[in-house]
Short mmCIF file of C-alpha atoms in Angstrom, two decimals:
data_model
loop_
_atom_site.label_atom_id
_atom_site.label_comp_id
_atom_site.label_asym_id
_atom_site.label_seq_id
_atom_site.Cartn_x
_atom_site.Cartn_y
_atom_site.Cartn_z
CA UNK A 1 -26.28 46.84 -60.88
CA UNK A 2 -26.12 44.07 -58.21
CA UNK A 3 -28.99 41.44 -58.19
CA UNK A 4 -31.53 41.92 -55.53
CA UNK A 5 -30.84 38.94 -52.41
CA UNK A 6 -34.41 37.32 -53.78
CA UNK A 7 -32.76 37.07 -57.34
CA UNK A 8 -29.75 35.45 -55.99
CA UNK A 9 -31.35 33.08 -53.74
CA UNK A 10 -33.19 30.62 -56.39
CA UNK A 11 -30.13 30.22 -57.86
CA UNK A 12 -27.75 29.63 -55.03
CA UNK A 13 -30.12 26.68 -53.83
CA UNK A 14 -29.76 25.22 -57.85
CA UNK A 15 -25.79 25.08 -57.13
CA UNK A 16 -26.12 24.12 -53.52
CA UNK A 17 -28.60 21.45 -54.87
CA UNK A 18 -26.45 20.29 -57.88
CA UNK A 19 -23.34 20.10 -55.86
CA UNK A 20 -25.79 17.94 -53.86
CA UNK A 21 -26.30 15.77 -56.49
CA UNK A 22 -22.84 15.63 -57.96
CA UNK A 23 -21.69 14.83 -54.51
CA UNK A 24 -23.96 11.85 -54.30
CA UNK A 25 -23.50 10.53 -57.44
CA UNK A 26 -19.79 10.29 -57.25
CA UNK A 27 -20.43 7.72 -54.52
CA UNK A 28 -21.35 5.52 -57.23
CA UNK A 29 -18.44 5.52 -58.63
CA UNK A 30 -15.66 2.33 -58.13
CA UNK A 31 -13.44 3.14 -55.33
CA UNK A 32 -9.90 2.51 -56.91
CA UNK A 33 -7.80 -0.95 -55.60
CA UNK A 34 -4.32 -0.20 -54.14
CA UNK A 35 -2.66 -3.27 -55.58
CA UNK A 36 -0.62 -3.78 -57.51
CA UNK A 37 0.12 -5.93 -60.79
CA UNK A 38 1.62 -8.97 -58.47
CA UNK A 39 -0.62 -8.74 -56.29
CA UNK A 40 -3.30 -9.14 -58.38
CA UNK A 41 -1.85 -11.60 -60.11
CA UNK A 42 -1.50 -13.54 -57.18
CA UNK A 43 -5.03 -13.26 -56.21
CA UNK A 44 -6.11 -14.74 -59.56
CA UNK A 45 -3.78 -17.60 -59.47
CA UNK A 46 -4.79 -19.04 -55.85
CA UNK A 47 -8.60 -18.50 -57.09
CA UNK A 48 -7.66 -20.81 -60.18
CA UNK A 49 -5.96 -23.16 -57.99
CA UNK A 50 -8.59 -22.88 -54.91
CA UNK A 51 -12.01 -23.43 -57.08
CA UNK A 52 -9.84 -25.82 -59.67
CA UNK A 53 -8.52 -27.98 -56.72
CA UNK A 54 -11.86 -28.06 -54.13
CA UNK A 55 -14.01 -29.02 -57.78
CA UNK A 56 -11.56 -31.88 -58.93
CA UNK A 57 -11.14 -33.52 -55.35
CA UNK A 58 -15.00 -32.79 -54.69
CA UNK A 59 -16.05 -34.66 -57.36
CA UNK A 60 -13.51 -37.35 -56.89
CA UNK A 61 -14.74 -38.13 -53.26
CA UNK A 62 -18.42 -37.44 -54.15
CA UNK A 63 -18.59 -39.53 -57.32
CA UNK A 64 -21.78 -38.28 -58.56
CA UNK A 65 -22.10 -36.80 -61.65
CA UNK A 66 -25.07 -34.13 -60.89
CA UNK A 67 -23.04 -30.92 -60.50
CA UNK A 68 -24.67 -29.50 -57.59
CA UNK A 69 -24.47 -32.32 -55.29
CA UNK A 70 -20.57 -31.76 -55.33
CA UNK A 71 -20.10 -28.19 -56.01
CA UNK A 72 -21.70 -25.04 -55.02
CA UNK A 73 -22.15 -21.81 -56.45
CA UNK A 74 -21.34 -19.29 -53.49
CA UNK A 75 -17.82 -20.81 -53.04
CA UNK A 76 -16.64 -18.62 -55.85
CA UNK A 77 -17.62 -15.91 -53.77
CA UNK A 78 -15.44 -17.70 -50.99
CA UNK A 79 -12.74 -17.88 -53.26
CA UNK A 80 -12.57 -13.91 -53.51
CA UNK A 81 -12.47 -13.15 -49.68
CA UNK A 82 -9.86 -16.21 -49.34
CA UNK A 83 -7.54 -15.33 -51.55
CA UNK A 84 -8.03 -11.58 -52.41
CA UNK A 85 -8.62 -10.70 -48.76
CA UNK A 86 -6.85 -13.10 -46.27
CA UNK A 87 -6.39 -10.60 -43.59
CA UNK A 88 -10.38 -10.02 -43.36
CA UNK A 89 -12.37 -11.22 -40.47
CA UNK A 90 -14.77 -12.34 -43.33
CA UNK A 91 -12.63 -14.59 -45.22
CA UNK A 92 -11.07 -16.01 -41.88
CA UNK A 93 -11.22 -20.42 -41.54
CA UNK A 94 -14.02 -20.05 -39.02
CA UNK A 95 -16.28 -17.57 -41.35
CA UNK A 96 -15.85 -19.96 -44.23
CA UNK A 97 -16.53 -23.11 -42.87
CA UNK A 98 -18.90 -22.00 -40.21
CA UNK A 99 -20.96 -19.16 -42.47
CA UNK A 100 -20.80 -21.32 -45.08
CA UNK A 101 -22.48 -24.85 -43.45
CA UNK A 102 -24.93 -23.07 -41.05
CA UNK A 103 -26.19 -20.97 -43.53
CA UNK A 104 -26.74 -24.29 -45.89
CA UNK A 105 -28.09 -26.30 -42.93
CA UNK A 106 -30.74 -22.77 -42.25
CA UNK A 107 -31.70 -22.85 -46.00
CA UNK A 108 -32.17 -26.55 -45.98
CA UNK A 109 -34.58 -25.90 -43.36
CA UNK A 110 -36.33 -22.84 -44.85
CA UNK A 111 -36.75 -25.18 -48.08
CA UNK A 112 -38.48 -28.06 -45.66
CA UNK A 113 -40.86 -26.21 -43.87
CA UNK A 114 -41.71 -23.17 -45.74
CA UNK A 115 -43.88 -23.92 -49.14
CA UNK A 116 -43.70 -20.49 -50.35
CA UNK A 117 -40.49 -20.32 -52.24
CA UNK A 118 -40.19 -16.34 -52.07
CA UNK A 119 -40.65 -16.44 -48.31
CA UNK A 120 -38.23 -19.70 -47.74
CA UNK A 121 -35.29 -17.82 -49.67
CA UNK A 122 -35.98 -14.50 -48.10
CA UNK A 123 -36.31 -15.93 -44.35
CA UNK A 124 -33.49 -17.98 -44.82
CA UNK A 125 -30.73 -15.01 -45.32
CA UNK A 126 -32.49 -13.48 -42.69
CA UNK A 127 -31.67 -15.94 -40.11
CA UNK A 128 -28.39 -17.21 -42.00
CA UNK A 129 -27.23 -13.65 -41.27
CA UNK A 130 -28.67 -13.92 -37.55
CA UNK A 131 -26.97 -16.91 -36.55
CA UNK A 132 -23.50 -15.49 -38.01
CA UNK A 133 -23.64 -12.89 -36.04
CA UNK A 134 -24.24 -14.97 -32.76
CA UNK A 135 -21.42 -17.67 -34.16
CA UNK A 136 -19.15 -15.05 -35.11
CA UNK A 137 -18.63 -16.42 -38.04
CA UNK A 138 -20.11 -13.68 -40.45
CA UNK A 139 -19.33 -14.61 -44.20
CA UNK A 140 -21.32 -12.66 -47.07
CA UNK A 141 -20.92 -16.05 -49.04
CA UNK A 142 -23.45 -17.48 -46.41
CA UNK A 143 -26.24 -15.51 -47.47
CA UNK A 144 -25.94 -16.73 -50.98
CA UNK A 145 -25.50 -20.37 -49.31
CA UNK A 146 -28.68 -20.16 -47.84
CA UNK A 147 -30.43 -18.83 -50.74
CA UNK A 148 -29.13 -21.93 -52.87
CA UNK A 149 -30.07 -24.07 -50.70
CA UNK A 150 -33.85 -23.22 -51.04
CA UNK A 151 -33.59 -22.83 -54.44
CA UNK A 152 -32.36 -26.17 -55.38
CA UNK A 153 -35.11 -27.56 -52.65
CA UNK A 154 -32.64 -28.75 -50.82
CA UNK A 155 -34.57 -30.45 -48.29
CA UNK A 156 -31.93 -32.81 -46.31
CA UNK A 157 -28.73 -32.06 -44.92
CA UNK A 158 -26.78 -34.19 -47.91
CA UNK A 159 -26.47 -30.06 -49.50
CA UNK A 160 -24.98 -28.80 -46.04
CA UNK A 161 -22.34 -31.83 -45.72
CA UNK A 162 -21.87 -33.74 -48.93
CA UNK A 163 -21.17 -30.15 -50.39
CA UNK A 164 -20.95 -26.44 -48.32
CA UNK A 165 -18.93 -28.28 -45.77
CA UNK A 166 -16.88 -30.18 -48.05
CA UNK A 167 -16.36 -27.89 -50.22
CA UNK A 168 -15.66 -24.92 -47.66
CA UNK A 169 -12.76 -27.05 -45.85
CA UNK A 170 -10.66 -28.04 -49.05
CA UNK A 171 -10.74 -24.35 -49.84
CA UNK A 172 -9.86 -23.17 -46.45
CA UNK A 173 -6.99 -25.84 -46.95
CA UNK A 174 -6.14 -24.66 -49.85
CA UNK A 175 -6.49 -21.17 -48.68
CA UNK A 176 -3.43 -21.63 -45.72
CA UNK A 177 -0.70 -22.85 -47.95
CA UNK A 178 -1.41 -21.25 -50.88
CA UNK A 179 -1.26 -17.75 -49.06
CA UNK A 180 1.46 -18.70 -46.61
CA UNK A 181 3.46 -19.76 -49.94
CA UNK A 182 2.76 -16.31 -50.95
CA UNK A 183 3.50 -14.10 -48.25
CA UNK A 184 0.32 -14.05 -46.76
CA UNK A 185 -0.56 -15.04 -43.65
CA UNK A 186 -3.82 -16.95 -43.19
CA UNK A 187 -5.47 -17.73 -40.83
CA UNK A 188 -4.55 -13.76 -40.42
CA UNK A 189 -3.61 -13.47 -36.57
CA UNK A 190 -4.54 -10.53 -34.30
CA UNK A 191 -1.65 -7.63 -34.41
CA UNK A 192 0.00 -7.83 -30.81
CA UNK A 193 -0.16 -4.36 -29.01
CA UNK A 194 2.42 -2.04 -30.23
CA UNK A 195 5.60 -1.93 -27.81
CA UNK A 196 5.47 1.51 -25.44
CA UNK A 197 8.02 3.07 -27.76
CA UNK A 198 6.29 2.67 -30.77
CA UNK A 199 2.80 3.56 -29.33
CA UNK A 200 4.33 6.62 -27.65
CA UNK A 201 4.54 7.86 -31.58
CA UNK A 202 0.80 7.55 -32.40
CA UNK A 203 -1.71 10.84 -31.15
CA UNK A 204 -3.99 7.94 -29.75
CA UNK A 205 -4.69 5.25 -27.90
CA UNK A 206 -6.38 1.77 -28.37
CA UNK A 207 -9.53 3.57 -25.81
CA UNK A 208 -9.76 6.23 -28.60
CA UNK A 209 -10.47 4.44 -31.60
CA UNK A 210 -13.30 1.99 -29.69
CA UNK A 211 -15.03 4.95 -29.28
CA UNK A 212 -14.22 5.77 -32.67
CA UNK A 213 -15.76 2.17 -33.54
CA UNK A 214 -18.81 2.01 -31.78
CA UNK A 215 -20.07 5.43 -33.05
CA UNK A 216 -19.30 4.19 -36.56
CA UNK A 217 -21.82 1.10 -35.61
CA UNK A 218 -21.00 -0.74 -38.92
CA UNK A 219 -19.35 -4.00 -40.20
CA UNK A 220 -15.92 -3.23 -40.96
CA UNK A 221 -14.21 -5.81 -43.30
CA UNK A 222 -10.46 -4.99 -41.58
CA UNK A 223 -10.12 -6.18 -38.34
CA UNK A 224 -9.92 -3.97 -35.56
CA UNK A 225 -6.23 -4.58 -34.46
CA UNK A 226 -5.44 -4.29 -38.20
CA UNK A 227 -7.13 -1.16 -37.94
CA UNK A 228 -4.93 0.26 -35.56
CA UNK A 229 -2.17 -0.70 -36.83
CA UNK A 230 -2.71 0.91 -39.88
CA UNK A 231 -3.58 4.17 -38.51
CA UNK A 232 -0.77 4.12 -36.30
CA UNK A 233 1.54 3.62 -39.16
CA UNK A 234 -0.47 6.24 -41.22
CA UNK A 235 0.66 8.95 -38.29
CA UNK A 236 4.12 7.79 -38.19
CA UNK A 237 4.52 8.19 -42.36
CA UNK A 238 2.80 11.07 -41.66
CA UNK A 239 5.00 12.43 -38.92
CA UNK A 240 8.12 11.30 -41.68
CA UNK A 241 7.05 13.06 -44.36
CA UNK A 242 6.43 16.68 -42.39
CA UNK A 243 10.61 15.46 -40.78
CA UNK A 244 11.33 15.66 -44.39
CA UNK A 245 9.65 19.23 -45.11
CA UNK A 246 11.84 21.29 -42.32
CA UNK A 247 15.09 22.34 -43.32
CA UNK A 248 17.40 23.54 -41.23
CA UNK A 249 16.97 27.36 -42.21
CA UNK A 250 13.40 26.61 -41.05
CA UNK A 251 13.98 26.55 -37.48
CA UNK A 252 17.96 27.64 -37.21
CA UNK A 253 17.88 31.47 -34.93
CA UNK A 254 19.26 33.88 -37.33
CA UNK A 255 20.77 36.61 -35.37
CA UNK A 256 23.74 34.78 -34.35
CA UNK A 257 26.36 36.60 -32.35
CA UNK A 258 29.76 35.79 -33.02
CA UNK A 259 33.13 37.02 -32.17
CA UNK A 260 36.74 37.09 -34.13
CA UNK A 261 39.57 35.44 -33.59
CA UNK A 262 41.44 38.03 -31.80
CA UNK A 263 38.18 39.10 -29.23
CA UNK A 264 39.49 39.01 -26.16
CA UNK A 265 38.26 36.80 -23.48
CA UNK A 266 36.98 39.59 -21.57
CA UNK A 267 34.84 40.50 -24.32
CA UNK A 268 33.76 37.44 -25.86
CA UNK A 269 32.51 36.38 -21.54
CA UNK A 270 30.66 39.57 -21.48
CA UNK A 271 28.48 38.94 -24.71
CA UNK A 272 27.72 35.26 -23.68
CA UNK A 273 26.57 36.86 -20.15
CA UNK A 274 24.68 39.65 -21.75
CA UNK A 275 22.73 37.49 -24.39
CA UNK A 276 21.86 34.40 -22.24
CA UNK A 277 24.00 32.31 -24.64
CA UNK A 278 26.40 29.43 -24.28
CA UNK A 279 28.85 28.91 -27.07
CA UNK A 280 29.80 31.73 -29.83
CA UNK A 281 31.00 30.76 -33.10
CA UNK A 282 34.06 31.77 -34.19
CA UNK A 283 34.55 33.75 -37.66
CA UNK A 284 36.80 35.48 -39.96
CA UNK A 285 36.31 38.70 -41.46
CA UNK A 286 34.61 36.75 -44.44
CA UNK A 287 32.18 35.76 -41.39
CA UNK A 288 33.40 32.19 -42.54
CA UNK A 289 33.74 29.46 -39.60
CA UNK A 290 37.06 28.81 -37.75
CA UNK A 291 35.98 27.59 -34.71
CA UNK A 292 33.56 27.62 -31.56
CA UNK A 293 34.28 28.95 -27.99
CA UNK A 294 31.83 27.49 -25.45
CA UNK A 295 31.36 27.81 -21.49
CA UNK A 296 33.27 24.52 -21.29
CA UNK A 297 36.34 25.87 -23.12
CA UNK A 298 36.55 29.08 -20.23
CA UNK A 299 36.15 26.49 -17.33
CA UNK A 300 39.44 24.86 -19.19
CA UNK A 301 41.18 27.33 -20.09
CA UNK A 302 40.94 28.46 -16.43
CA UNK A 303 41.63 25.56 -14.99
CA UNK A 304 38.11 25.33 -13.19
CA UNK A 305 38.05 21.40 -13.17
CA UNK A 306 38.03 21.80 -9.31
CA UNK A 307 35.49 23.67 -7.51
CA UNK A 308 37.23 25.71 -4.83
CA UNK A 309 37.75 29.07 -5.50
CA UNK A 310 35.77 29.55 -9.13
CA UNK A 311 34.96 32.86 -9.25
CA UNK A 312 38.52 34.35 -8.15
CA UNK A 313 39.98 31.90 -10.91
CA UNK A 314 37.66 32.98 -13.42
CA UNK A 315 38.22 36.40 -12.59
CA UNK A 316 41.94 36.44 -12.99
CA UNK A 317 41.92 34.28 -16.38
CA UNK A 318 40.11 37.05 -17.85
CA UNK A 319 41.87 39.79 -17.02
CA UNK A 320 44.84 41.02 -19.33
CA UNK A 321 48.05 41.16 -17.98
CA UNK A 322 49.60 43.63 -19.96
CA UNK A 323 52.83 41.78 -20.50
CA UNK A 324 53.94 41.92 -23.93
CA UNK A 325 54.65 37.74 -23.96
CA UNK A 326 53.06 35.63 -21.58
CA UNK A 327 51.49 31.83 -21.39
CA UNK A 328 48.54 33.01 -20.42
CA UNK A 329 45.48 33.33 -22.72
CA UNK A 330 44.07 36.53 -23.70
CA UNK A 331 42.46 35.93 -27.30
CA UNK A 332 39.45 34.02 -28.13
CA UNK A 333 41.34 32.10 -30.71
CA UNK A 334 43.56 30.62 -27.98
CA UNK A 335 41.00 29.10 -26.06
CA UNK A 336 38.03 27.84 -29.11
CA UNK A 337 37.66 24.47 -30.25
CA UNK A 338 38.53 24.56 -33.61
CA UNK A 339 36.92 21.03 -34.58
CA UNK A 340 33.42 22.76 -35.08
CA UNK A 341 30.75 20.47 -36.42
CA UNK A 342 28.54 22.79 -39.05
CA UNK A 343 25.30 21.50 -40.95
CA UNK A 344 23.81 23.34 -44.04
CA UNK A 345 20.62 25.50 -44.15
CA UNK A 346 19.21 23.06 -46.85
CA UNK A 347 19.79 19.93 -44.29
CA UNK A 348 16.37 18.13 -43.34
CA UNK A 349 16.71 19.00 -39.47
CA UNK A 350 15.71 15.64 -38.02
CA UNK A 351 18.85 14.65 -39.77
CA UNK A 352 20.00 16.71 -36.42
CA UNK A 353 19.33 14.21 -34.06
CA UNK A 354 22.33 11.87 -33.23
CA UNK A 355 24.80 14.42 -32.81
CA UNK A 356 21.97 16.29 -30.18
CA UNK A 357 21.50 13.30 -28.49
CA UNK A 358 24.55 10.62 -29.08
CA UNK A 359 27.36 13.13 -29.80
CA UNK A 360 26.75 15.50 -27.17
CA UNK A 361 26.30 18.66 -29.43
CA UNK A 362 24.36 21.77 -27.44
CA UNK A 363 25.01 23.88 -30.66
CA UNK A 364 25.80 23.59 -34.30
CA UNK A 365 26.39 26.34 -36.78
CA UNK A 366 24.78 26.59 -40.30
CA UNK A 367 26.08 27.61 -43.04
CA UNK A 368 25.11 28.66 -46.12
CA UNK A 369 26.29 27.73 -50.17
CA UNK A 370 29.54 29.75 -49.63
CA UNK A 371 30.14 28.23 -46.01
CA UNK A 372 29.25 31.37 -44.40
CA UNK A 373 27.65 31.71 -40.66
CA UNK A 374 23.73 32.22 -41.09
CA UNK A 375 22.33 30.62 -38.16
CA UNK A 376 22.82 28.63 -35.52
CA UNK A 377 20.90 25.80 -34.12
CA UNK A 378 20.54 24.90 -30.34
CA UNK A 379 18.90 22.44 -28.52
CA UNK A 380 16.07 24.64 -27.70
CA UNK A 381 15.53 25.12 -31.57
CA UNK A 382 15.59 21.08 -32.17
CA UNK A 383 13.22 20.83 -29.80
CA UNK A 384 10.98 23.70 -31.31
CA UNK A 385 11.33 21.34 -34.61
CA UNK A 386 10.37 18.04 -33.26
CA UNK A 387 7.35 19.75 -31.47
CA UNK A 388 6.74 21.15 -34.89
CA UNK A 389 7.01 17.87 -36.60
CA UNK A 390 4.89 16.14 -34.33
CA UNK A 391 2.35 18.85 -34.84
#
């Protein structure tokens, strides 16, 4: 007995609701990093070096011995986006240095003429984040640099020069060679526009994906060039990997007509008339390939290189004279090219592609394990593959 549609609904909102909750919940969880080992090594070298090297030479210039008036707390979090994230507009020479001092200067300010602690640190990020975003030099850092700076009562600009800016160039500094050493450029320039060629490959344009952007409405830590890039590239792996899924058999045309080596002329003319066709293969009684007799080889054979009187030439190369030796061609096998370039069913078909457009092929043969005819591929069906590749 089925369940009545008011038993099943409770419990069809539970699961809709739990897969609700699951759904949300897995949000929570860390997004996995797509580094590797070196990389990551890497990373945690220049930080060492970075934080080790600003500290030492810090201190050195500074000469005090109270910790803070040389060193500051958020440039570890400086440290990450420099040398974990060069190619972020966040970690970029102009976020450091500029997030990094304004937002000092705007807590050192906050510290001065606000006396409520809780209201100085929370106005200060506030307006640390607001003058970012009109400097363009947005740098999460900054927000902690502001909050430090009311907390230590910084209340002169010693905190803003002596030690955010200080401290914010010899990292940047540090920053450039260590990650050009590396193989990573920084400061991380703009990708130039993609060449017509290459653009041609990608579904969309640079128009598409700022409308893209502006419905999103959100801080992106990639810039937007970068962005691009990496989607175009995305398509064009994509594009390679479905190239790499068609075989040959995919898109070959099965029904192949063919004709022996002793068809006559006569005959094998008629079939390429009656099925629309340009070139028939060739084939023993094994249906095995011995060559490939094309529209080209009857214009030949007949002597049609000049144009005056085509028909009547044609005409008379085709019919039989009867005689029981003669010069004249009368068999297929006379006539074919023999040199017939083949490809297996099994071949990716992109692999196709020079000898349709370099080498001048219109048709090529397949074969199968035992290098018998099973198909035959023609221009028409290349194109029907790239279209399907592309799609």
């Amino acid at each position: 007995m089925q369940p009545s549609s008011s038993e099943q609904t409770p419990t069809l909102h539970w699961l809709r609701q739990s897969h609700s909750w699951r759904t949300w919940l897995r949000a929570f969880l860390p997004a996995p990093i797509a580094v590797d080992a070196r990389e990551r090594v890497r990373v945690i070298v220049g930080a060492l070096i970075g934080v080790l090297l600003t500290a030492g030479i810090s201190h050195l210039l500074n000469g005090s011995m109270v910790v803070g008036a040389w060193l500051v707390a958020p440039l570890g979090a400086s440290a990450v986006l420099v040398f974990a994230a060069p190619a972020s507009p966040l970690a970029q020479p102009w976020s450091v240095v500029g997030g990094n001092v304004i937002s000092a200067l705007i807590g050192a300010a906050c510290a001065t003429l606000v006396g409520d602690v809780v209201l100085a640190g929370a106005l200060a990020v506030a307006l640390a984040i607001t003058a970012m975003f009109l400097l363009r030099c947005l740098h999460p850092p900054g927000g902690a640099m502001a909050l430090s700076a009311v907390l230590v009562h910084a209340s002169h600009g010693h905190f803003a020069i002596e030690a955010a800016l200080l401290n914010s160039l010899l990292l940047v500094s540090i920053g450039v060679f260590y990650n050009a050493w590396t193989g990573r450029p920084y400061p991380h320039m703009q990708v130039p526009p993609r060449d017509a060629a290459h653009a041609g490959q990608a579904r969309f344009i640079s128009q598409d994906l700022d409308k893209v952007l502006a419905r999103y409405n959100q801080v992106l830590d990639v810039s937007r060039d970068d962005l691009e890039a990496l989607l175009q590239d995305a398509e064009v792996e994509a594009m390679r990997r479905r190239a790499s899924e068609v075989r040959c058999k995919d898109v070959m045309t099965r029904d192949v007509v063919t004709v022996e080596f002793g068809s006559s002329l006569a005959e094998a003319w008629q079939l390429m008339r009656e099925c629309g066709i340009k070139a028939l293969p060739v084939v023993d009684r094994s249906r095995r390939i011995v060559g490939i007799i094309t529209m080209a080889d009857f214009l030949r054979g007949a002597g049609l290189n000049e144009h005056q009187g085509i028909g009547q030439r044609l005409r008379a190369f085709l019919r039989p004279d009867g005689l029981l030796e003669s010069d004249k061609p009368e068999v297929v096998g006379q006539i074919m090219t023999r040199q017939v370039r083949v490809t297996s069913e099994d071949r990716h078909a992109v692999e196709l592609l020079p000898l349709f457009t370099e080498a001048g092929h219109h048709h090529i043969p397949v074969i199968d394990g035992d290098k018998r005819i099973v198909g035959i591929i023609t221009q028409s069906d290349f194109v029907r593959a790239l279209h399907r590749i592309e799609g």
